[in-house]
XYZ file of C-alpha atoms in Angstrom:
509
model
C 126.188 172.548 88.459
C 125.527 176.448 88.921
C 127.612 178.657 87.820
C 130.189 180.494 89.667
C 128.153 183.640 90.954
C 128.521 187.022 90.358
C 129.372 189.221 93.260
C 127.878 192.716 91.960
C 124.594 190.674 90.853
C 124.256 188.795 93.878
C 124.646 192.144 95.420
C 121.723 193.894 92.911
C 119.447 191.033 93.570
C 119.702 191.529 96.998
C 118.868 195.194 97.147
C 115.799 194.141 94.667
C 114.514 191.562 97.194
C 115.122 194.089 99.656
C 113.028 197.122 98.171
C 110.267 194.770 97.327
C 109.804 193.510 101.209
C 110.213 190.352 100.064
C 110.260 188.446 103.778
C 108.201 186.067 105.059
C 106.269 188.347 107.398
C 104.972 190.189 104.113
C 104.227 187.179 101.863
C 102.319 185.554 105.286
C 100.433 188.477 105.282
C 99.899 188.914 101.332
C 98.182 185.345 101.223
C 97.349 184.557 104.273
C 98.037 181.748 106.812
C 96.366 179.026 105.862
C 97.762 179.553 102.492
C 101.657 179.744 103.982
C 101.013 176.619 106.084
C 99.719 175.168 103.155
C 103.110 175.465 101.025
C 105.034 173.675 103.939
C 103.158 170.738 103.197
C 104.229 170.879 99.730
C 100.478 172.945 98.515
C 100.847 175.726 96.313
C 97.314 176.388 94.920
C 95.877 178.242 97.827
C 98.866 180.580 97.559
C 98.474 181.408 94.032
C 94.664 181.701 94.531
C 95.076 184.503 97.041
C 97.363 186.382 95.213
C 94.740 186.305 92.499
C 95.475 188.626 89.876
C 98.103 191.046 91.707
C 101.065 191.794 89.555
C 102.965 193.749 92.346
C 106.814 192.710 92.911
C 105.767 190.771 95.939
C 102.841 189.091 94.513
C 105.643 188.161 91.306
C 108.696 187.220 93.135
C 106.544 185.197 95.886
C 104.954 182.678 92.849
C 108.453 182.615 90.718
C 109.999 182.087 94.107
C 108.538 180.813 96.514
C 105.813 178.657 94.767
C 108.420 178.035 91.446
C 105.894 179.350 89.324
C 106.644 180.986 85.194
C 105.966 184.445 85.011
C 106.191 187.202 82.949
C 109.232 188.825 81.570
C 108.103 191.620 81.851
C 106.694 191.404 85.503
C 110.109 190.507 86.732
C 111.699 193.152 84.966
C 109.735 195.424 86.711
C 109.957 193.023 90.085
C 113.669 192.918 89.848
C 114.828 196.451 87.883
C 118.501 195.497 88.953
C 118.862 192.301 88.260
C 116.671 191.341 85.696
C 115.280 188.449 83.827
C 119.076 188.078 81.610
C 120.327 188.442 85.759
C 118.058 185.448 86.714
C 119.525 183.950 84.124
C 123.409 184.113 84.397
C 123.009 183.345 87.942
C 121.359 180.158 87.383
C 118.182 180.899 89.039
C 116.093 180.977 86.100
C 115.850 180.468 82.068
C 114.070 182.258 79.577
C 111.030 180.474 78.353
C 109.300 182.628 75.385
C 107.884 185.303 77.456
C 108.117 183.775 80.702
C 110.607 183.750 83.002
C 111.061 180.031 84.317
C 112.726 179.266 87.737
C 115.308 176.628 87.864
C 115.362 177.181 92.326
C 113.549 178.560 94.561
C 114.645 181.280 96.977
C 113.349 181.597 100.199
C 113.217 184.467 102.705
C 114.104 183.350 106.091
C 114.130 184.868 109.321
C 116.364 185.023 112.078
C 117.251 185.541 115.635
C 120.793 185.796 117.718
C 120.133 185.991 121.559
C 122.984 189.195 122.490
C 123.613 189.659 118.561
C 124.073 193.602 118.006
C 121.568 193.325 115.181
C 119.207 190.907 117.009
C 119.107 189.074 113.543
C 117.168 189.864 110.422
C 116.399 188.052 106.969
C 118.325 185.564 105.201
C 116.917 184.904 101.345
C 118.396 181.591 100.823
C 118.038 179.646 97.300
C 117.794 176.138 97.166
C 116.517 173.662 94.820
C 112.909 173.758 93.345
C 110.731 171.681 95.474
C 108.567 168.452 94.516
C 105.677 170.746 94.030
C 106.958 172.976 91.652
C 108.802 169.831 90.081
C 105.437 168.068 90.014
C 106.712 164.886 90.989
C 109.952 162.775 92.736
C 113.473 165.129 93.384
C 116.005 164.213 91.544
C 119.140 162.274 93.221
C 121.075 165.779 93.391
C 118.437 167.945 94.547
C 120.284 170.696 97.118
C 117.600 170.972 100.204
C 116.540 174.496 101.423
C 115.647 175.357 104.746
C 113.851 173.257 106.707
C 112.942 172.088 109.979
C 116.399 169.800 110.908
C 117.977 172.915 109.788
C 116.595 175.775 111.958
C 116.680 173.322 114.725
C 120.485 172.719 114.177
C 120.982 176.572 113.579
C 119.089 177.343 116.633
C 121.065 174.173 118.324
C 124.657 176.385 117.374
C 126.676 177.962 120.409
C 126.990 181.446 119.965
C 130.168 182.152 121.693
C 132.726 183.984 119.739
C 135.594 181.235 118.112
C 137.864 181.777 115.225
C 137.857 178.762 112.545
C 134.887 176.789 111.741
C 133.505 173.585 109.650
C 130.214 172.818 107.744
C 130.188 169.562 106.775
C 127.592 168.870 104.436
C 126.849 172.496 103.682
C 123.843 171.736 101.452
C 122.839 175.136 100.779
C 125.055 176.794 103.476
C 122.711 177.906 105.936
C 124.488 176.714 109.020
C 127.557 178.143 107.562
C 125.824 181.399 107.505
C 124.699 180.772 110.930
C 127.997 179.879 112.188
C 129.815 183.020 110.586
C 127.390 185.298 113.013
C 129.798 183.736 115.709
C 132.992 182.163 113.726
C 135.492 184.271 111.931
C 136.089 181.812 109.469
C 134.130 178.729 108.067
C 135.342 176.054 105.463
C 131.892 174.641 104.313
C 132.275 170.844 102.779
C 130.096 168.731 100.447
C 130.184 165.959 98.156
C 127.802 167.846 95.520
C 129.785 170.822 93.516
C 125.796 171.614 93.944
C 125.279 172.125 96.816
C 128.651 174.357 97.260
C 127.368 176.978 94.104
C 124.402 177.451 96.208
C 126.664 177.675 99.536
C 128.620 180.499 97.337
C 125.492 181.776 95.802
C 123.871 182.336 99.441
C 127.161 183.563 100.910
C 127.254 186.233 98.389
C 122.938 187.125 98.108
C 123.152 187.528 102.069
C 126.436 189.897 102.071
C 128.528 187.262 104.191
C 132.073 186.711 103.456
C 134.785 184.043 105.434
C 133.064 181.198 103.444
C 135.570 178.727 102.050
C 133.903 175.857 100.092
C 135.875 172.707 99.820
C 134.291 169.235 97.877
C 134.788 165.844 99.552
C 133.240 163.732 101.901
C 132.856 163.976 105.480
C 136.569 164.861 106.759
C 138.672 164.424 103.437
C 138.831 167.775 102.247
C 139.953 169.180 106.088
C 142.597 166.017 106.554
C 145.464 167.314 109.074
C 142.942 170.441 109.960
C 141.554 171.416 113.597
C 138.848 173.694 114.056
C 137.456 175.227 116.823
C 133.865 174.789 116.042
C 132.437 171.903 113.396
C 128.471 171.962 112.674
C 126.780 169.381 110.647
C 123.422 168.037 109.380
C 124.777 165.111 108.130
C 123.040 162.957 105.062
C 121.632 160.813 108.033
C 119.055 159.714 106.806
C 119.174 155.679 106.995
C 118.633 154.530 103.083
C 118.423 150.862 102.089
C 121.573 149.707 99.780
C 119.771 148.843 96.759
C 119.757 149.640 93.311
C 116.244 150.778 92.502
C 116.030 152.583 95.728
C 117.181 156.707 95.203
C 120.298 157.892 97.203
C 119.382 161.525 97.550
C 122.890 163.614 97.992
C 121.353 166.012 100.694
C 119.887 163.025 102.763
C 122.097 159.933 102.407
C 125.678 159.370 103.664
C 126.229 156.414 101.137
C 126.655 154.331 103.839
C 124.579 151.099 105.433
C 122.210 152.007 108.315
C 123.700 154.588 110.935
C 127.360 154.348 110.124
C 127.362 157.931 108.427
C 126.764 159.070 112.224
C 128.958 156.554 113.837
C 131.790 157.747 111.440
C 131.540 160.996 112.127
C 131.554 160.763 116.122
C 134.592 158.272 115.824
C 136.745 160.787 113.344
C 136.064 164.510 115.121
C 137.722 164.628 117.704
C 141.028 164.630 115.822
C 139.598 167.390 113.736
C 139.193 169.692 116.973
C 141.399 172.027 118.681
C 141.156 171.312 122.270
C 138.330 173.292 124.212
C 136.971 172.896 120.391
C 132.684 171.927 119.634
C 131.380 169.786 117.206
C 127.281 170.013 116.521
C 125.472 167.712 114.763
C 122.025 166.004 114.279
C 122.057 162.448 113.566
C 119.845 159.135 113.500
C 120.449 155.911 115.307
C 119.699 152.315 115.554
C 118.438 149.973 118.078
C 119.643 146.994 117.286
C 119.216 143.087 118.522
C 117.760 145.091 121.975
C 120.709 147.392 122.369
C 119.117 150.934 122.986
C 120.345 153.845 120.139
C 121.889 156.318 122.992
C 124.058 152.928 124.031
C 125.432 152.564 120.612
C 126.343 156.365 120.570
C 127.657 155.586 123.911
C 129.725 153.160 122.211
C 130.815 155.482 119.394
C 132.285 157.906 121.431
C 134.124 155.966 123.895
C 135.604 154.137 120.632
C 136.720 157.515 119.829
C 140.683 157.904 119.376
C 140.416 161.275 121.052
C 138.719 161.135 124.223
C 135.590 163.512 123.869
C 133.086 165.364 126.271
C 129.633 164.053 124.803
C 125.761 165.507 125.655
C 123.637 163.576 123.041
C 119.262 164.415 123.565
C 117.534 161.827 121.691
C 114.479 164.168 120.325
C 111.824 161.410 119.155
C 112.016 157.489 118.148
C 110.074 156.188 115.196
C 109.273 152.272 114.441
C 110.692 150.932 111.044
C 107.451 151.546 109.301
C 106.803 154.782 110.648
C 110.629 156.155 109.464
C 110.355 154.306 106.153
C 107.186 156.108 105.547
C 108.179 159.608 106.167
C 111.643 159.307 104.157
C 109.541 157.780 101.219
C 107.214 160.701 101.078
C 110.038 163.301 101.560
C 111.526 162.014 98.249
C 108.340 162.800 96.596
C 106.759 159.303 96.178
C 103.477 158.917 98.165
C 100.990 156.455 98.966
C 99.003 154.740 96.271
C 101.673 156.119 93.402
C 103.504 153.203 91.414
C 106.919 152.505 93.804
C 105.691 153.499 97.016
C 104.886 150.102 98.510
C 108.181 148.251 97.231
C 110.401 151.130 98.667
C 108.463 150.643 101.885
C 109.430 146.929 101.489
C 112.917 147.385 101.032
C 113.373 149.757 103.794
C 111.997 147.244 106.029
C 113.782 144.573 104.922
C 116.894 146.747 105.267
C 115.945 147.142 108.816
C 114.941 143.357 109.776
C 118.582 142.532 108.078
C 120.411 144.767 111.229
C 117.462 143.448 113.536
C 116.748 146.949 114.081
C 113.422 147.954 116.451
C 113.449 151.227 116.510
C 115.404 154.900 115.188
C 115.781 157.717 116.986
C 116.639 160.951 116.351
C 118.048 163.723 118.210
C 121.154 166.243 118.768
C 125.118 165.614 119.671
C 127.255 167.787 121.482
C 131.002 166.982 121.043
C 134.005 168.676 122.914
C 137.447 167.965 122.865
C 138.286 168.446 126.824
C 140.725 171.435 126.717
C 143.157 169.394 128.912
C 142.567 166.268 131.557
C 139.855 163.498 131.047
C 136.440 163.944 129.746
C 134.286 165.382 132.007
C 130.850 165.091 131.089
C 129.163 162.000 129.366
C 125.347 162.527 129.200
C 122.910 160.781 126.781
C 119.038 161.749 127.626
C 115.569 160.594 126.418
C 113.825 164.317 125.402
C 111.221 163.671 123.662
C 109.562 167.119 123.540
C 109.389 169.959 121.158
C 112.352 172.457 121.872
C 110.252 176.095 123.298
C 111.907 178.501 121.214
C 114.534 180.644 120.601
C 117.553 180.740 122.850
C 118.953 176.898 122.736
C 122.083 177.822 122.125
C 123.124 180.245 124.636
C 121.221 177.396 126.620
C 123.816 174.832 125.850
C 126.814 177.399 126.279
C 125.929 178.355 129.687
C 124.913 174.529 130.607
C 128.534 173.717 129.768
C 130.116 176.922 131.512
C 128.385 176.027 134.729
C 129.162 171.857 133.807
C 132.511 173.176 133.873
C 132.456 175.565 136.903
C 131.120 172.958 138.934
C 133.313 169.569 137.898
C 136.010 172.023 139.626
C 134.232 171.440 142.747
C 134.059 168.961 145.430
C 130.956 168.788 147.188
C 131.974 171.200 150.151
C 133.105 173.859 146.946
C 129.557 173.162 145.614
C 128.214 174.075 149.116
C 130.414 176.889 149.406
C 128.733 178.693 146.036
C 126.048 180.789 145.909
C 123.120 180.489 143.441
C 120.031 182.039 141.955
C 117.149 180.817 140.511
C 116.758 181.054 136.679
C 114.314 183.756 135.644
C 112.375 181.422 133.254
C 111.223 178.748 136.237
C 107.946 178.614 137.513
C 106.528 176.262 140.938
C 103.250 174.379 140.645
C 101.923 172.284 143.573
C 99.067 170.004 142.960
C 97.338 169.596 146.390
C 94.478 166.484 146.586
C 91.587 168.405 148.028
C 91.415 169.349 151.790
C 94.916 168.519 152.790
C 97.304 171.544 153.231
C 100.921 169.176 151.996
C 101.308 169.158 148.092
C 101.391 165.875 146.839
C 103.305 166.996 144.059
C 105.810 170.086 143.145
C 106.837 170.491 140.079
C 109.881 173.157 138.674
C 109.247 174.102 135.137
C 111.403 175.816 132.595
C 110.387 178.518 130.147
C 113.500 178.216 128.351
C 115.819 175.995 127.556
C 114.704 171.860 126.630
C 111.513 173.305 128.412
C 112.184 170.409 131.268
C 109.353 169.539 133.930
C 110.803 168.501 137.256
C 108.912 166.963 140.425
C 110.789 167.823 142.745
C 110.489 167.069 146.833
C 109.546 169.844 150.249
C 113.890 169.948 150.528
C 114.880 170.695 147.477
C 111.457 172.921 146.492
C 112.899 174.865 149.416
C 116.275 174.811 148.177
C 115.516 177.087 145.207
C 113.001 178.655 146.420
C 115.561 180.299 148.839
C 118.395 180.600 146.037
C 118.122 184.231 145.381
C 121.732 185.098 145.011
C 122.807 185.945 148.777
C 123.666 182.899 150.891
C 125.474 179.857 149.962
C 123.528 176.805 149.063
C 124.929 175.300 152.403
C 123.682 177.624 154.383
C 120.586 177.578 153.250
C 120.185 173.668 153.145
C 121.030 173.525 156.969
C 118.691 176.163 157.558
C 115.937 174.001 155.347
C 117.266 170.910 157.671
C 116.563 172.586 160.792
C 112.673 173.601 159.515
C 112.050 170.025 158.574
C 113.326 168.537 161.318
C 116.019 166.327 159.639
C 119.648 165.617 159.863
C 121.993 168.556 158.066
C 124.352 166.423 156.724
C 122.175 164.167 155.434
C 120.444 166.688 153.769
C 123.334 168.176 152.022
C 124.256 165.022 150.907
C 121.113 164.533 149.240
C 120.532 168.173 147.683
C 124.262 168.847 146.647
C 124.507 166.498 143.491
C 120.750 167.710 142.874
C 121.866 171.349 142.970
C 124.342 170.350 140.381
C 122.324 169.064 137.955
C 119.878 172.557 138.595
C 122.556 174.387 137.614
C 123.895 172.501 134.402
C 120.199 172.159 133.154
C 119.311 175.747 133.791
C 116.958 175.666 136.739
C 120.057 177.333 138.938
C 122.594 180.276 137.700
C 125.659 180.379 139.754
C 126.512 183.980 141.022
């Protein structure tokens, strides 16, 4: 356990990191590309190499840590004039080892971005656990996670619409409490690792950030009788065979058989929501005896005691083999090293025990309707990298206009006026010597990055919506160019027209 941090040297190791440019745009460029993709995939040689012989604070803070390499004393002395090697050391970053310096975590410069923030984001230096480079071998059971990519996606994934209480559960090493406080006044951030909460505290603190409650407990146990207006997760997912010999890592595994950490979680939200309230969360899921993953998340949600909006995007699938391989590597044991093929075994039989064919992955959107029924149930195959920055103010305005628009009837729908999205681009594919497309296609720059083909009426359609006439208007004015009956028209294009506007292609004026 770390131990409880010290504001003022939090606040001097900050200001060291600080002077020394220690971000990941400068350590890129001290050694190189190649050398920073490299450490991703768990390769720390060709960082050291470049850095050669430089004893600068960036060249010393970027082995001891970022690569988790023992340095001098006396080079982080001079590295860190605030805080010091005895600083390190009280903090729980580091231990004295002769005239080294050892590092007990690793801590990580990470960038940011808020779409509309008044900073427009910055640097977060977030310490985690040493890796199983710098370890040299397996993590241990209780190893906190830094930053990776399930975490920037569900950072990126957060709304960033202004709300006043908020939940982490699972807090790991707090970075989507961080993330949340850019938008929440106050987060409670939950774990079952008094771990992973010293380096929630220990971040909170390094990055200047106050509102941070930690709490320890699992899942909702330390919030019982609590609403919140805005819960995050990245859940211990991960699906982890209930064997002996088989290692539960804290930061990945729920405890619980197959995807039941997930299905818990969707079940026992919505009472932990104020109405109008979000819950976020990435999560794994099952296909089982033929019945498809989305259909059993279906199932979760509608077995909900609180009846709950839902959006779930399943991101990618994997077979048994393929998932058993990549969470058997990710706990440090690879091919051809004693245990890798009977963990592989007994996460396959796991899986043949549940009849289970395939896992996917992906992202869940929870909302407590505000008042009245559920309005929007929509589970979607996505299977595409998201494009960039911007996802969340993606999702909030795909719900604002969801929500616009369910107060509609068709005639209200007509009745609206629309514009097209700034980010969508037409391409027509045309077979040689014939002047009609056989294909038009809208495409998104932003957003899931969706490709739709789309037909002459509704390519029309949004090609007129510039923000002046109603989109009935225009469609009768599209049904007298093609020839075709109006009302037919309009009831074709209006339930198209809104789905363009809850997926992006469409802004209502």
């Amino acid at each position: 356990m770390l131990p409880e941090p010290d504001a003022a040297l939090c606040r001097g190791l900050a200001d060291d990191l600080r002077d020394a440019g220690y971000t990941p745009e400068a350590l890129r460029s001290a050694w190189g590309a190649a050398a920073d993709d490299a450490i991703a995939r768990g390769l720390r040689a060709p960082a050291d190499r470049a850095l050669g012989g430089r004893g600068g604070a960036l060249a010393v803070l970027g082995r001891l840590f970022m690569l988790g390499m023992p340095q001098p004393a006396a080079s982080v002395a001079r590295a860190l004039p605030r805080t010091a090697p005895d600083g390190l050391v009280r903090l729980g970053l580091a231990v004295a080892a002769g005239d080294d310096v050892r590092p007990l975590a690793v801590v990580r410069p990470q960038s940011y971005a808020d779409a509309g923030a008044a900073d427009g984001g910055s640097v977060w230096w977030i310490a985690s656990d040493l890796d199983e480079a710098a370890l040299g071998g397996p993590l241990p059971e209780d190893h906190v996670l830094g930053v990776g990519g399930a975490s920037l996606t569900l950072a990126a994934l957060q709304l960033p619409t202004p709300a006043i209480r908020g939940l982490d559960i699972g807090a790991g090493c707090g970075i989507q409490a961080l993330r949340a406080r850019r938008s929440v006044e106050r987060v409670v951030a939950t774990d079952i690792s008094q771990r992973a909460l010293g380096f929630t505290r220990l971040n909170a603190l390094l990055n200047g950030v106050d509102g941070i409650e930690v709490r320890l407990g699992s899942l909702f146990d330390p919030v019982a009788g609590e609403r919140f207006d805005r819960i995050v997760s990245n859940p211990p997912f991960v699906i982890t065979p209930r064997v002996d010999d088989v290692p539960a890592y804290e930061y990945r595994d729920g405890g619980m058989e197959g995807d039941d950490v997930v299905a818990a979680f969707v079940r026992g939200v919505g009472e932990h929501l104020e109405p109008g309230g979000v819950a976020q969360l990435l999560g794994n899921w099952e296909t089982r005896a033929g019945t498809a993953g989305l259909d059993r998340v279906r199932e979760w949600v509608e077995s909900s005691s609180v009846p709950l909006d839902a959006w779930v995007v399943e991101r990618e699938s994997l077979d048994p083999l393929s998932y058993a391989e990549l969470w058997v590597r990710d706990g440090g044991t690879l091919p051809g090293t004693p245990g890798f093929a009977r963990l592989i075994d007994a996460w396959l039989d796991d899986f043949t025990s549940r009849d289970v064919s395939e896992v996917g992955f992906g992202y869940l959107l929870l909302r407590r309707p505000a008042s009245g029924a559920p309005t929007l149930a929509r589970y979607e195959l996505l299977h595409q990298a998201l494009p960039g920055d911007g996802i969340g103010a993606h999702l909030a305005d795909a719900l604002a206009a969801h929500d616009r628009l369910a107060a509609l009837d068709d005639d209200g729908v007509a009745a609206s006026v629309f514009a097209v999205a700034p980010d969508v681009t037409e391409a027509r594919h045309h077979v040689p010597g014939q002047e009609d497309p056989t294909v038009i296609e809208l495409r998104q720059g932003g957003g899931f990055g969706r490709a739709l083909g789309v037909d002459p009426g509704l390519a029309a359609l949004v090609g007129a919506c510039d923000g002046d006439l109603p989109a009935g208007a225009l469609i009768d004015a599209i049904a007298q160019l093609l020839g075709v009956d109006a009302a037919a028209l309009r009831a074709d294009l209006v339930p198209r027209v809104r789905e363009l506007a809850f997926t992006g292609f469409l802004r209502i004026v």
